[in-house]
mmCIF file of C-alpha atoms in Angstrom:
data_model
loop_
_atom_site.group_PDB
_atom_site.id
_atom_site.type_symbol
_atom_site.label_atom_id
_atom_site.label_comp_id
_atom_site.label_asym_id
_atom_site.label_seq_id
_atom_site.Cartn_x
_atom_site.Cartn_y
_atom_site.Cartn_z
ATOM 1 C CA UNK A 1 99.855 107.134 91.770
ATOM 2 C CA UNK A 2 97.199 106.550 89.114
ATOM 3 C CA UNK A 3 98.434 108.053 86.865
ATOM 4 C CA UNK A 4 102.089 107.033 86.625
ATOM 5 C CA UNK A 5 100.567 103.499 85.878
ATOM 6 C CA UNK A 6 98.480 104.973 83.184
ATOM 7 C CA UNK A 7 101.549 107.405 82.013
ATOM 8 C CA UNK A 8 104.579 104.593 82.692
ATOM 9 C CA UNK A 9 104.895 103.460 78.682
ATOM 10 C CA UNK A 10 104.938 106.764 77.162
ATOM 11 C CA UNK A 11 107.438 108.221 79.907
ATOM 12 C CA UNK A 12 109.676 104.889 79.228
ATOM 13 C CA UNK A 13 109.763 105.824 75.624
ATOM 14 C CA UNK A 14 110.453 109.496 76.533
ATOM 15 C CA UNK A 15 113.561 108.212 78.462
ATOM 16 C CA UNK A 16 115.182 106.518 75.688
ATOM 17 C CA UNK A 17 117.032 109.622 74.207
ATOM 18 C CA UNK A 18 118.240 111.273 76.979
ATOM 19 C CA UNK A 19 119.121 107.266 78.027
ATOM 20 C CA UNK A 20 121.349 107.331 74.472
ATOM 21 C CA UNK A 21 122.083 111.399 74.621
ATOM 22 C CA UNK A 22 123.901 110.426 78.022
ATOM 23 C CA UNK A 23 126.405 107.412 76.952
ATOM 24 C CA UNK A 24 127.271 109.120 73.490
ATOM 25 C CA UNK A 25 128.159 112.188 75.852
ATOM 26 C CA UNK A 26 129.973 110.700 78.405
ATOM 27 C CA UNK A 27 132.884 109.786 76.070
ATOM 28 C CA UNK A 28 132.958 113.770 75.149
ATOM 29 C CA UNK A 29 133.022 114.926 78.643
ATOM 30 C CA UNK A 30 135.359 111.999 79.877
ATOM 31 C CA UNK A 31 138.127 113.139 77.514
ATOM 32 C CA UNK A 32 137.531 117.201 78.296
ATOM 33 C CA UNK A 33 138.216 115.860 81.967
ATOM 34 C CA UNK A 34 141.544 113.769 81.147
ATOM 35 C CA UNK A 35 143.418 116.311 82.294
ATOM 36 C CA UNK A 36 142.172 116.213 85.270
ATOM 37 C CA UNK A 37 143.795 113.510 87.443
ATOM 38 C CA UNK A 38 141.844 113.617 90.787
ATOM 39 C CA UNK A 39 138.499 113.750 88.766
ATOM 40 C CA UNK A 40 135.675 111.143 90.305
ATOM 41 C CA UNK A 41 132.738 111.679 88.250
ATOM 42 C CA UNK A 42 130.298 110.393 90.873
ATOM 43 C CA UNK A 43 131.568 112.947 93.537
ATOM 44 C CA UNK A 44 130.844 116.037 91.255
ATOM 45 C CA UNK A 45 127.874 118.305 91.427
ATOM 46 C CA UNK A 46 128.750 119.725 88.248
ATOM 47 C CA UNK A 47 128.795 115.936 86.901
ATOM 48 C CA UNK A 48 125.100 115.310 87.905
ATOM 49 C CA UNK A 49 124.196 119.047 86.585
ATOM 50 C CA UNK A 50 125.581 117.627 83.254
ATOM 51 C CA UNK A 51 124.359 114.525 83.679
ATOM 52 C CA UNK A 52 120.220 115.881 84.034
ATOM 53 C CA UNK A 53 120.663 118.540 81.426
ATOM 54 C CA UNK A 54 122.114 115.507 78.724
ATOM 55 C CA UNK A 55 119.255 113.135 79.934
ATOM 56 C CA UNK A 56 116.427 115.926 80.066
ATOM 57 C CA UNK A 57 117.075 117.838 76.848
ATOM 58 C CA UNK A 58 116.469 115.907 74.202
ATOM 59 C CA UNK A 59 113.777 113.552 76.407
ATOM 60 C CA UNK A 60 111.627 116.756 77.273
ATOM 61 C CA UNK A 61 112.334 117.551 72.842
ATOM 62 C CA UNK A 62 111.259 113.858 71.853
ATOM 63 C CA UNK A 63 107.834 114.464 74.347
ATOM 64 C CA UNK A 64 107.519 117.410 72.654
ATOM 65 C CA UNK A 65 107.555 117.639 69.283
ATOM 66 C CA UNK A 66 106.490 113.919 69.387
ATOM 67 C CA UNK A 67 103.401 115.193 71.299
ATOM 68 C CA UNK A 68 103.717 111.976 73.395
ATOM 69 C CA UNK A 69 101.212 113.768 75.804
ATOM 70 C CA UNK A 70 98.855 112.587 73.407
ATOM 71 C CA UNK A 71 100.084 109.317 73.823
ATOM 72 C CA UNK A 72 100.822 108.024 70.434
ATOM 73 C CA UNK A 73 101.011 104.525 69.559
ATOM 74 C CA UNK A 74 104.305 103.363 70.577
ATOM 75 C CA UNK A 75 105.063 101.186 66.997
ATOM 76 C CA UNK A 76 108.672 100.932 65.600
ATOM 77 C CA UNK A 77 108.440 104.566 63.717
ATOM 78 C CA UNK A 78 108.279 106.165 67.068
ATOM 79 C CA UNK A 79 110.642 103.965 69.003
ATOM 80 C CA UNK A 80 113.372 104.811 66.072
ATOM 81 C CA UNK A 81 112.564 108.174 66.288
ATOM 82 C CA UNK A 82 113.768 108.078 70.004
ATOM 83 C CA UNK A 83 116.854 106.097 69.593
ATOM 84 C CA UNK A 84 118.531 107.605 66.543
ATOM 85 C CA UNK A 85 117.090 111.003 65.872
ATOM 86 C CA UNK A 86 116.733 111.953 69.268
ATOM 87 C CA UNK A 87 118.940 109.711 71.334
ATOM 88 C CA UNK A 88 121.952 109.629 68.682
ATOM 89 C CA UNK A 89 121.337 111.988 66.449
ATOM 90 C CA UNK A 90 120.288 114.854 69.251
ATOM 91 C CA UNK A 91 123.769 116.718 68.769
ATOM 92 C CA UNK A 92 122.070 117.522 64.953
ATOM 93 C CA UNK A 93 119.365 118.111 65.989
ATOM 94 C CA UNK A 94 121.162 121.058 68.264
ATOM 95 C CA UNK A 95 121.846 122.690 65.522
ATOM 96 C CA UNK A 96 118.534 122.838 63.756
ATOM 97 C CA UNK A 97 116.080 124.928 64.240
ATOM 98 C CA UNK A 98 112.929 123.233 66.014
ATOM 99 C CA UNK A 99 108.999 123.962 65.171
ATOM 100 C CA UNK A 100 106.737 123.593 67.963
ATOM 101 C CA UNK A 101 103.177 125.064 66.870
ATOM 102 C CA UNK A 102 103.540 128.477 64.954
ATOM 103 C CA UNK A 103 106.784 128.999 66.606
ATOM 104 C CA UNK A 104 110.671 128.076 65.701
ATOM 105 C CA UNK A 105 113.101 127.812 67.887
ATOM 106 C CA UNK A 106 116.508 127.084 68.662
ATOM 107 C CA UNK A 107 117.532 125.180 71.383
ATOM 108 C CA UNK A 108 121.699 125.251 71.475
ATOM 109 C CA UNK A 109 122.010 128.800 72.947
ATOM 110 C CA UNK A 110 120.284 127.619 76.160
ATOM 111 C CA UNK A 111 121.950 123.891 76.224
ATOM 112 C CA UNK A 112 125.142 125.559 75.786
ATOM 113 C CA UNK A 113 124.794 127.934 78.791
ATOM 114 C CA UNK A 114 123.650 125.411 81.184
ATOM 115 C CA UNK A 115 126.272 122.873 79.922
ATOM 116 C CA UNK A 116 129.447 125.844 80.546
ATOM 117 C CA UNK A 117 127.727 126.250 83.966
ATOM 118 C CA UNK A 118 128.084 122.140 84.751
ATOM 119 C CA UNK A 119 131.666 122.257 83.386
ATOM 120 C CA UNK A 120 132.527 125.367 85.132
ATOM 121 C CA UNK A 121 131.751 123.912 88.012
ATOM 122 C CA UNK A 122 133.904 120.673 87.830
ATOM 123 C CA UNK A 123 136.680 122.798 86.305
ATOM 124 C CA UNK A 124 136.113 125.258 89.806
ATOM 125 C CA UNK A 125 136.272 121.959 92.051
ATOM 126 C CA UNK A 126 139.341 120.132 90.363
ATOM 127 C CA UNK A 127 141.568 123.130 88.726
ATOM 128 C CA UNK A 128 144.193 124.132 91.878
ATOM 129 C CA UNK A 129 144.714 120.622 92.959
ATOM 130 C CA UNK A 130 145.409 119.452 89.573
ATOM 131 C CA UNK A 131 147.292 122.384 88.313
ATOM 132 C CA UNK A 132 149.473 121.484 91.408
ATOM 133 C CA UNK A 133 150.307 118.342 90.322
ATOM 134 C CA UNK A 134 150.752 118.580 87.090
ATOM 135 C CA UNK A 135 153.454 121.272 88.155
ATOM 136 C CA UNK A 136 155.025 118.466 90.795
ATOM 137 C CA UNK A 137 155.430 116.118 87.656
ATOM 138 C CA UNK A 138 157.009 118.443 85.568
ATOM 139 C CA UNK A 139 159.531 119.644 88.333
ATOM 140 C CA UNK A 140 160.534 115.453 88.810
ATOM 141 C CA UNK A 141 160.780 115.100 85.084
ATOM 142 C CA UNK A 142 163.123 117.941 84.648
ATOM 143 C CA UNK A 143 165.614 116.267 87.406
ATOM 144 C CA UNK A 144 166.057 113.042 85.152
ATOM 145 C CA UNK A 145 168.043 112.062 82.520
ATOM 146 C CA UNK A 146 167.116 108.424 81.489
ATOM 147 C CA UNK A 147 163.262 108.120 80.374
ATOM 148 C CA UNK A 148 163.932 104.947 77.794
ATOM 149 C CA UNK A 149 162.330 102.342 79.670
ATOM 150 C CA UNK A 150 158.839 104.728 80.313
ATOM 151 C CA UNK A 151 158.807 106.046 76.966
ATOM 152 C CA UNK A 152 159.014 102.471 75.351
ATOM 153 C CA UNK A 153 155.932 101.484 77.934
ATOM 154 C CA UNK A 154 154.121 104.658 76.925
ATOM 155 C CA UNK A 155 154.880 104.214 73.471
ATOM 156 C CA UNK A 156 153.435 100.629 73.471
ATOM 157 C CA UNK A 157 150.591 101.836 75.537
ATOM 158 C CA UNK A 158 149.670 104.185 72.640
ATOM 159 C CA UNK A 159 150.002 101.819 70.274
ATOM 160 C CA UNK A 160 147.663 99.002 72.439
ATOM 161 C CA UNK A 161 145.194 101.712 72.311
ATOM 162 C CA UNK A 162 145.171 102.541 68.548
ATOM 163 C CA UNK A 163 144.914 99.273 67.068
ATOM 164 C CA UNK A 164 141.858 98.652 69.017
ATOM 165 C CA UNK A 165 140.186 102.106 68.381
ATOM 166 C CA UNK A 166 142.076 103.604 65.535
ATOM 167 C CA UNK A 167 142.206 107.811 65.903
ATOM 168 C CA UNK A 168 143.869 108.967 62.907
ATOM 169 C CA UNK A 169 144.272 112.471 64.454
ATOM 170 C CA UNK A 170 146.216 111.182 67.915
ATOM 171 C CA UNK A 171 149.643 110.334 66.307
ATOM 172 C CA UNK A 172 151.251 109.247 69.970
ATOM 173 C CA UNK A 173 153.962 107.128 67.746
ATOM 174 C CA UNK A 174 155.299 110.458 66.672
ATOM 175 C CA UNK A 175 155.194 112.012 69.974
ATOM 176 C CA UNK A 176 156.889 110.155 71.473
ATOM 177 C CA UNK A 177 159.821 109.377 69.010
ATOM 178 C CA UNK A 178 159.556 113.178 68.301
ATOM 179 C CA UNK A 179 159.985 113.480 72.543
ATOM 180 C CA UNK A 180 163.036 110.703 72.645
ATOM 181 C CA UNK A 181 165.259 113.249 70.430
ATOM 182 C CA UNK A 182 164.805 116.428 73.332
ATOM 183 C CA UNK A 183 167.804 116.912 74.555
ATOM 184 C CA UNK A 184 166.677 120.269 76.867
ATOM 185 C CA UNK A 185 165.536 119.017 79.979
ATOM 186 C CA UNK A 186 162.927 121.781 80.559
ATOM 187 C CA UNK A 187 161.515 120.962 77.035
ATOM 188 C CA UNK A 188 161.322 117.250 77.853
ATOM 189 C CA UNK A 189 159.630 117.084 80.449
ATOM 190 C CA UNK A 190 157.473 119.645 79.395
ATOM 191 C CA UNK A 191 156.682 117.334 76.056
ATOM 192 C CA UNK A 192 156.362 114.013 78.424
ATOM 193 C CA UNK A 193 153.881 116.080 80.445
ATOM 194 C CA UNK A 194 151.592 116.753 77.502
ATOM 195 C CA UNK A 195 152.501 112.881 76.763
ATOM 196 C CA UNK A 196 151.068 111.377 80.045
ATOM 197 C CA UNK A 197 148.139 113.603 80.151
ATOM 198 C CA UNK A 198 146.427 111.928 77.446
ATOM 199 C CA UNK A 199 146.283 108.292 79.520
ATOM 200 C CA UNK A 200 143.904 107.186 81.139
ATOM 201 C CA UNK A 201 143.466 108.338 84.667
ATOM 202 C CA UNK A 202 142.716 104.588 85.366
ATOM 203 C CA UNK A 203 146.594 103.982 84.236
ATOM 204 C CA UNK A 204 148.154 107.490 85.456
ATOM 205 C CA UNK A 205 149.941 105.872 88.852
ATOM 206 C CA UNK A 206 151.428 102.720 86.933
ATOM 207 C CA UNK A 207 152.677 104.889 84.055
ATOM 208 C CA UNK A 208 154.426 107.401 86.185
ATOM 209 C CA UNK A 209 156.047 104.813 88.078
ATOM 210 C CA UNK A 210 158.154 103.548 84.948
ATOM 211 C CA UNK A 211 159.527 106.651 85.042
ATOM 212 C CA UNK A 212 162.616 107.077 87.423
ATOM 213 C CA UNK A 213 161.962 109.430 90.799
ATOM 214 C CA UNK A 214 158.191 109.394 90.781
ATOM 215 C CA UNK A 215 157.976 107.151 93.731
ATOM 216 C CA UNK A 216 157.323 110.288 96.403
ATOM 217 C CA UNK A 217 155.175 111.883 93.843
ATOM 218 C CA UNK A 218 152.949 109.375 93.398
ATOM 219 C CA UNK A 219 152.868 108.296 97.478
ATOM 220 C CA UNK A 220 152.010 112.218 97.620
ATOM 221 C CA UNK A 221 149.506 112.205 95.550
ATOM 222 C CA UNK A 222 148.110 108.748 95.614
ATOM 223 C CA UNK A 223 148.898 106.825 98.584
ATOM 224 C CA UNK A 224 146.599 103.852 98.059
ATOM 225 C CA UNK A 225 147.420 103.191 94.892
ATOM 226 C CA UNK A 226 150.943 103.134 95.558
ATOM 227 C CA UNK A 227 150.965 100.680 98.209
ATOM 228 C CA UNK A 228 149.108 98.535 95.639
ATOM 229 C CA UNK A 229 151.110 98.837 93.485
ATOM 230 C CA UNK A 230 154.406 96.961 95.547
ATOM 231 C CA UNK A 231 154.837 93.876 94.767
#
């Protein structure tokens, strides 16, 4: 093991931006999975596929066109380099081409392919189960008539959420006043659907049960947390 204790800096440094690449990407991949109410990241193969192609990428591009295999002086210029143009800023760098010698290339064609392949495979392990649920809330929904006291909870819940990080694009408020003034059933609970799949999955159980008959659902679907959640 020689050489790992003459190689440990530089490969430190290397990890920082796929160490950065990896939080800034979690956020992206946590929200394409919100629909997804059984999803457990650290039970996914396709997670961990993601999860080595957003640490490796833009590490194996820092050691590279950094040529840290001729182990550089690690000074603040290089260390900067690694958090914000290839930790942070790696999503531009995607779309740039890259030099490496004589040679250009382009390195977002093969990200994107391996990244489809991860996702593919989470979408493969999580679609039927989900799909059926999602179909089991809509069919409860459509049976009830009174949804005032869960669309004031999700409306506040929305609104707890955008004052502490703003989106000016998620306009809940609206959604669910707009949702309040259906008067088909089918279209209601269609719209509260599209409503409660923008929660959190951390808070899906305890906002479906503010809504009248979702008791069975949510003992179908989530025993344990529905025993928690008696008082």
């Amino acid at each position: 093991m020689d050489w790992l204790s003459q190689w440990w800096t530089w490969l430190g440094v290397t990890a920082i931006p796929g160490l950065f690449n990896s939080v800034v990407a979690f956020r992206e991949l946590n929200e394409k999975c919100r629909v997804l109410p059984f999803f457990e990241p650290s039970r996914s193969l396709g997670v961990w596929l993601w999860a080595v192609i957003q640490f490796s990428f833009p590490a194996l591009l820092f050691w590279v066109v950094e040529s840290i295999s001729d182990r550089p002086e690690i000074d603040l210029e290089l260390l900067a380099k690694a958090v914000i143009v290839y930790g942070l800023g790696f999503v531009a760098l995607l779309n740039a081409e890259v030099t490496i010698g004589s040679s250009t290339y382009r390195i977002k064609p093969l990200y994107d392919a391996i990244v489809r392949i991860a996702y593919k495979m989470i979408e493969n392990r999580q679609k039927r189960r989900s799909a059926a649920f999602w179909t089991d809330v809509v069919d409860v929904l459509r049976q009830q008539s009174d949804f005032a006291r869960g669309l004031d909870f999700l409306e506040n819940y929305f609104e707890v959420g955008d004052r502490i990080t703003p989106d000016l694009h998620s306009n809940y408020g609206a959604r669910v006043r707009e949702t309040r003034r259906i008067q088909d059933a089918e279209e209601r609970a269609m719209a509260l659907k599209t409503l409660i799949m923008e929660v959190d999955r951390r808070d899906l159980v305890w906002i479906l049960l503010r809504f009248p008959g979702t008791e069975d659902l949510v003992k179908k679907y989530y025993p344990r947390q529905f025993r928690r959640s008696l008082p």
